[in-house]
Amino acid sequence: MRFIANIALLSATSIFFAVAIPTGPFPAVGNELPNGLPYPSPSELSLIEQKSQGTLPNGPVPPVVSNKGLNNLKLIAFNELFEVAFFGELIQNITEKIDGYRFTDGGDRDFVLRSLQAILAQEELHAIRANNALVHFKQSPIEPCVYTFPVEDFDSAILLASTFTSVVLGTLQDVIERFALGQDVDLAREIASVIGNEGEQQGWFRVMQGRIPNDLPFVTTSDLNFAFTAIQGFVVPGSCPNINEIPLRTYEPLTINTAPGPKSENITFQFNEPGNETENTLWLTYINQLNLPVVEPLTFVSRNGSDVVAQALFPYDEHSLNGLTIAAVTKNKGPFGDANSVAKWTLAGPGLIVVN
């Protein structure tokens, strides 16, 4: 397909995505989502299922759920509503032939739209299922926020979709483990099914960038709190009606200023440090694949009030840091046993680095 040749220009050896509140002239997407979300009518739900090429699971929701399970469902609903807003806006931009979203070949455009419409409908069903489960367990459903996306054309939108899908794939690993710990067996199986769907999407996003569809043998893991913070980077502050009902942590933003390549090199980053920490009590910790987190000493470059610019080694060669790497400024040098232990000691993050 011809559009692949155009998008392959994005296929550099590395990209980075810094999680922060967008400050550019990007339009906001309101709380009203496509197809009647978050509460579609029966006819709207039927249309969503048709476009998704499937249905909501028709088996019963388990009668009870653990507290860990409830937190999972709230985070899933929060994330899925964000994705619905993103893909809905992307489809609208292509449909209306907005500058940067036009295709020279009608066949390419039709295929992309059919693919994205299926993705949107599938994400809508994920959101509906999570909120329905919350209502079943006598919890308030998660309401959509007002979102803003730092993209200006189709290429940058696909790059962003690929990046946040990598985070989703890592976060759902944590979701399954938390379901397992809470003995929410049926819900764990359902999320395993969703992981397969997200992996199919990610493969397509990567091919659209001129990359091979599969980036890693063991996809980088993550933690619910990292995802919760990352999603808020696309949210207009104060626009989420009941975000306070999601009992997860929000970290200080971490911006990666220099994107590393496939080699060991120093990277520069910035974050807010409102306390009185010193560089001897802070470290930059990397989470990659299913390996033990890697900790590197942090060196301050400059400070302007609470705004800190710092530097640390990105040890690519020693640890084969391909695919997604999640960086976090931590208040402990470890050693850390997993992503969850990193999250407990995180001051700022996540910083998302992709090398592949």
Short mmCIF file of N, CA and C in Angstrom, two decimals, residues 114-206:
data_model
loop_
_atom_site.label_atom_id
_atom_site.label_comp_id
_atom_site.label_asym_id
_atom_site.label_seq_id
_atom_site.Cartn_x
_atom_site.Cartn_y
_atom_site.Cartn_z
N ARG A 114 -11.72 1.76 7.47
CA ARG A 114 -12.37 0.53 7.94
C ARG A 114 -11.62 -0.08 9.12
N SER A 115 -10.29 -0.02 9.07
CA SER A 115 -9.49 -0.55 10.18
C SER A 115 -9.70 0.26 11.44
N LEU A 116 -9.66 1.59 11.32
CA LEU A 116 -9.81 2.45 12.48
C LEU A 116 -11.22 2.39 13.05
N GLN A 117 -12.22 2.25 12.20
CA GLN A 117 -13.59 2.15 12.69
C GLN A 117 -13.78 0.86 13.49
N ALA A 118 -13.12 -0.22 13.06
CA ALA A 118 -13.19 -1.45 13.84
C ALA A 118 -12.46 -1.29 15.17
N ILE A 119 -11.29 -0.63 15.14
CA ILE A 119 -10.55 -0.40 16.38
C ILE A 119 -11.37 0.45 17.34
N LEU A 120 -11.97 1.53 16.82
CA LEU A 120 -12.79 2.40 17.67
C LEU A 120 -13.92 1.60 18.31
N ALA A 121 -14.63 0.81 17.52
CA ALA A 121 -15.76 0.05 18.06
C ALA A 121 -15.30 -0.96 19.10
N GLN A 122 -14.16 -1.58 18.87
CA GLN A 122 -13.64 -2.54 19.84
C GLN A 122 -13.26 -1.84 21.15
N GLU A 123 -12.65 -0.66 21.06
CA GLU A 123 -12.33 0.09 22.28
C GLU A 123 -13.60 0.56 22.98
N GLU A 124 -14.62 0.89 22.21
CA GLU A 124 -15.90 1.27 22.83
C GLU A 124 -16.47 0.10 23.64
N LEU A 125 -16.39 -1.09 23.08
CA LEU A 125 -16.91 -2.26 23.82
C LEU A 125 -16.08 -2.51 25.07
N HIS A 126 -14.77 -2.31 25.00
CA HIS A 126 -13.94 -2.46 26.20
C HIS A 126 -14.39 -1.48 27.28
N ALA A 127 -14.64 -0.23 26.89
CA ALA A 127 -15.07 0.79 27.85
C ALA A 127 -16.43 0.45 28.45
N ILE A 128 -17.36 0.05 27.59
CA ILE A 128 -18.70 -0.31 28.06
C ILE A 128 -18.64 -1.48 29.03
N ARG A 129 -17.85 -2.49 28.68
CA ARG A 129 -17.75 -3.67 29.53
C ARG A 129 -17.19 -3.32 30.91
N ALA A 130 -16.15 -2.48 30.95
CA ALA A 130 -15.56 -2.11 32.24
C ALA A 130 -16.55 -1.32 33.09
N ASN A 131 -17.23 -0.35 32.47
CA ASN A 131 -18.19 0.45 33.24
C ASN A 131 -19.41 -0.37 33.66
N ASN A 132 -19.85 -1.29 32.78
CA ASN A 132 -20.96 -2.16 33.17
C ASN A 132 -20.59 -3.01 34.39
N ALA A 133 -19.35 -3.48 34.41
CA ALA A 133 -18.91 -4.28 35.56
C ALA A 133 -18.89 -3.43 36.82
N LEU A 134 -18.44 -2.18 36.71
CA LEU A 134 -18.43 -1.30 37.88
C LEU A 134 -19.85 -1.09 38.42
N VAL A 135 -20.80 -0.86 37.53
CA VAL A 135 -22.19 -0.69 37.95
C VAL A 135 -22.70 -1.97 38.61
N HIS A 136 -22.34 -3.11 38.03
CA HIS A 136 -22.74 -4.40 38.60
C HIS A 136 -22.24 -4.54 40.03
N PHE A 137 -21.03 -4.03 40.29
CA PHE A 137 -20.46 -4.11 41.64
C PHE A 137 -20.80 -2.90 42.49
N LYS A 138 -21.85 -2.17 42.06
CA LYS A 138 -22.38 -1.01 42.81
C LYS A 138 -21.35 0.10 42.97
N GLN A 139 -20.57 0.33 41.91
CA GLN A 139 -19.62 1.43 41.85
C GLN A 139 -20.06 2.41 40.78
N SER A 140 -19.66 3.67 40.93
CA SER A 140 -19.98 4.66 39.91
C SER A 140 -19.19 4.37 38.64
N PRO A 141 -19.82 4.44 37.48
CA PRO A 141 -19.06 4.29 36.24
C PRO A 141 -18.12 5.48 36.07
N ILE A 142 -17.00 5.26 35.39
CA ILE A 142 -16.04 6.34 35.14
C ILE A 142 -16.55 7.21 33.99
N GLU A 143 -16.56 8.50 34.21
CA GLU A 143 -17.06 9.45 33.21
C GLU A 143 -15.90 9.95 32.34
N PRO A 144 -16.18 10.30 31.08
CA PRO A 144 -15.12 10.82 30.20
C PRO A 144 -14.68 12.22 30.61
N CYS A 145 -13.45 12.55 30.22
CA CYS A 145 -12.88 13.87 30.47
C CYS A 145 -12.92 14.68 29.17
N VAL A 146 -12.32 15.85 29.19
CA VAL A 146 -12.03 16.59 27.96
C VAL A 146 -10.56 16.34 27.65
N TYR A 147 -10.27 15.93 26.40
CA TYR A 147 -8.94 15.48 26.04
C TYR A 147 -8.31 16.40 25.01
N THR A 148 -6.98 16.38 24.97
CA THR A 148 -6.24 17.08 23.93
C THR A 148 -5.06 16.22 23.53
N PHE A 149 -4.85 16.08 22.22
CA PHE A 149 -3.85 15.15 21.71
C PHE A 149 -2.76 15.90 20.94
N PRO A 150 -1.48 15.71 21.29
CA PRO A 150 -0.39 16.44 20.66
C PRO A 150 0.00 15.85 19.30
N VAL A 151 -0.95 15.85 18.37
CA VAL A 151 -0.70 15.36 17.01
C VAL A 151 -1.24 16.38 16.02
N GLU A 152 -0.64 16.40 14.84
CA GLU A 152 -1.07 17.37 13.84
C GLU A 152 -1.29 16.75 12.47
N ASP A 153 -1.03 15.44 12.33
CA ASP A 153 -1.26 14.77 11.06
C ASP A 153 -1.39 13.28 11.31
N PHE A 154 -1.69 12.54 10.25
CA PHE A 154 -1.93 11.10 10.38
C PHE A 154 -0.70 10.36 10.89
N ASP A 155 0.48 10.72 10.38
CA ASP A 155 1.70 10.03 10.79
C ASP A 155 1.94 10.16 12.29
N SER A 156 1.83 11.39 12.80
CA SER A 156 2.08 11.59 14.24
C SER A 156 0.99 10.93 15.08
N ALA A 157 -0.23 10.83 14.54
CA ALA A 157 -1.30 10.17 15.28
C ALA A 157 -1.03 8.66 15.40
N ILE A 158 -0.56 8.05 14.33
CA ILE A 158 -0.26 6.62 14.38
C ILE A 158 0.93 6.36 15.30
N LEU A 159 1.92 7.25 15.26
CA LEU A 159 3.06 7.12 16.17
C LEU A 159 2.61 7.19 17.62
N LEU A 160 1.73 8.12 17.93
CA LEU A 160 1.21 8.25 19.29
C LEU A 160 0.38 7.02 19.67
N ALA A 161 -0.45 6.54 18.75
CA ALA A 161 -1.26 5.36 19.04
C ALA A 161 -0.38 4.15 19.34
N SER A 162 0.70 4.00 18.59
CA SER A 162 1.62 2.89 18.83
C SER A 162 2.27 3.01 20.20
N THR A 163 2.62 4.23 20.59
CA THR A 163 3.28 4.42 21.88
C THR A 163 2.35 4.12 23.04
N PHE A 164 1.13 4.69 23.00
CA PHE A 164 0.26 4.43 24.16
C PHE A 164 -0.25 2.99 24.17
N THR A 165 -0.30 2.34 23.00
CA THR A 165 -0.69 0.94 23.00
C THR A 165 0.39 0.08 23.64
N SER A 166 1.66 0.45 23.45
CA SER A 166 2.74 -0.26 24.15
C SER A 166 2.55 -0.17 25.66
N VAL A 167 2.17 1.01 26.14
CA VAL A 167 1.94 1.19 27.58
C VAL A 167 0.73 0.36 28.02
N VAL A 168 -0.31 0.33 27.21
CA VAL A 168 -1.50 -0.47 27.54
C VAL A 168 -1.13 -1.94 27.67
N LEU A 169 -0.34 -2.45 26.72
CA LEU A 169 0.05 -3.86 26.75
C LEU A 169 0.85 -4.19 28.02
N GLY A 170 1.67 -3.25 28.46
CA GLY A 170 2.40 -3.46 29.70
C GLY A 170 1.50 -3.35 30.92
N THR A 171 0.55 -2.41 30.89
CA THR A 171 -0.33 -2.20 32.03
C THR A 171 -1.29 -3.38 32.24
N LEU A 172 -1.76 -3.95 31.14
CA LEU A 172 -2.69 -5.08 31.27
C LEU A 172 -2.01 -6.30 31.87
N GLN A 173 -0.70 -6.41 31.76
CA GLN A 173 0.00 -7.45 32.49
C GLN A 173 -0.18 -7.26 34.00
N ASP A 174 -0.06 -6.01 34.44
CA ASP A 174 -0.24 -5.70 35.86
C ASP A 174 -1.69 -5.95 36.27
N VAL A 175 -2.62 -5.61 35.38
CA VAL A 175 -4.04 -5.84 35.65
C VAL A 175 -4.30 -7.33 35.89
N ILE A 176 -3.78 -8.18 35.02
CA ILE A 176 -4.00 -9.62 35.18
C ILE A 176 -3.41 -10.12 36.49
N GLU A 177 -2.21 -9.65 36.83
CA GLU A 177 -1.60 -10.10 38.08
C GLU A 177 -2.43 -9.66 39.28
N ARG A 178 -2.94 -8.44 39.25
CA ARG A 178 -3.76 -7.96 40.37
C ARG A 178 -5.09 -8.73 40.45
N PHE A 179 -5.67 -9.04 39.30
CA PHE A 179 -6.87 -9.88 39.32
C PHE A 179 -6.54 -11.24 39.93
N ALA A 180 -5.40 -11.79 39.54
CA ALA A 180 -5.01 -13.11 40.07
C ALA A 180 -4.82 -13.06 41.58
N LEU A 181 -4.14 -12.01 42.06
CA LEU A 181 -3.91 -11.87 43.50
C LEU A 181 -5.22 -11.72 44.26
N GLY A 182 -6.20 -11.08 43.61
CA GLY A 182 -7.51 -10.91 44.24
C GLY A 182 -8.46 -12.05 44.00
N GLN A 183 -7.96 -13.11 43.31
CA GLN A 183 -8.76 -14.30 42.98
C GLN A 183 -9.93 -13.96 42.07
N ASP A 184 -9.77 -12.93 41.23
CA ASP A 184 -10.79 -12.56 40.25
C ASP A 184 -10.50 -13.31 38.95
N VAL A 185 -10.67 -14.61 39.00
CA VAL A 185 -10.20 -15.49 37.93
C VAL A 185 -10.89 -15.19 36.61
N ASP A 186 -12.22 -15.07 36.61
CA ASP A 186 -12.95 -14.85 35.36
C ASP A 186 -12.56 -13.54 34.70
N LEU A 187 -12.34 -12.51 35.50
CA LEU A 187 -11.94 -11.22 34.94
C LEU A 187 -10.53 -11.29 34.37
N ALA A 188 -9.67 -12.09 34.97
CA ALA A 188 -8.31 -12.24 34.44
C ALA A 188 -8.35 -12.85 33.05
N ARG A 189 -9.19 -13.85 32.85
CA ARG A 189 -9.31 -14.46 31.53
C ARG A 189 -9.79 -13.44 30.49
N GLU A 190 -10.74 -12.61 30.88
CA GLU A 190 -11.28 -11.61 29.95
C GLU A 190 -10.20 -10.63 29.52
N ILE A 191 -9.36 -10.20 30.46
CA ILE A 191 -8.29 -9.25 30.11
C ILE A 191 -7.25 -9.91 29.22
N ALA A 192 -7.01 -11.20 29.41
CA ALA A 192 -6.09 -11.90 28.52
C ALA A 192 -6.59 -11.84 27.08
N SER A 193 -7.91 -11.92 26.91
CA SER A 193 -8.50 -11.79 25.58
C SER A 193 -8.27 -10.39 25.01
N VAL A 194 -8.42 -9.37 25.86
CA VAL A 194 -8.23 -7.99 25.42
C VAL A 194 -6.76 -7.76 25.02
N ILE A 195 -5.83 -8.36 25.74
CA ILE A 195 -4.41 -8.21 25.39
C ILE A 195 -4.16 -8.69 23.96
N GLY A 196 -4.79 -9.80 23.58
CA GLY A 196 -4.64 -10.28 22.22
C GLY A 196 -5.11 -9.25 21.21
N ASN A 197 -6.25 -8.62 21.50
CA ASN A 197 -6.79 -7.59 20.62
C ASN A 197 -5.85 -6.39 20.52
N GLU A 198 -5.33 -5.93 21.65
CA GLU A 198 -4.42 -4.78 21.65
C GLU A 198 -3.12 -5.12 20.90
N GLY A 199 -2.66 -6.37 21.02
CA GLY A 199 -1.47 -6.77 20.30
C GLY A 199 -1.68 -6.75 18.79
N GLU A 200 -2.87 -7.15 18.34
CA GLU A 200 -3.18 -7.07 16.90
C GLU A 200 -3.14 -5.62 16.43
N GLN A 201 -3.71 -4.72 17.22
CA GLN A 201 -3.68 -3.30 16.86
C GLN A 201 -2.25 -2.79 16.78
N GLN A 202 -1.45 -3.15 17.76
CA GLN A 202 -0.08 -2.65 17.81
C GLN A 202 0.73 -3.11 16.60
N GLY A 203 0.52 -4.36 16.19
CA GLY A 203 1.22 -4.85 15.01
C GLY A 203 0.88 -4.02 13.78
N TRP A 204 -0.38 -3.64 13.63
CA TRP A 204 -0.79 -2.82 12.49
C TRP A 204 -0.19 -1.41 12.59
N PHE A 205 -0.23 -0.82 13.78
CA PHE A 205 0.37 0.51 13.94
C PHE A 205 1.84 0.49 13.55
N ARG A 206 2.56 -0.55 13.94
CA ARG A 206 3.99 -0.64 13.64
C ARG A 206 4.23 -0.80 12.14
#
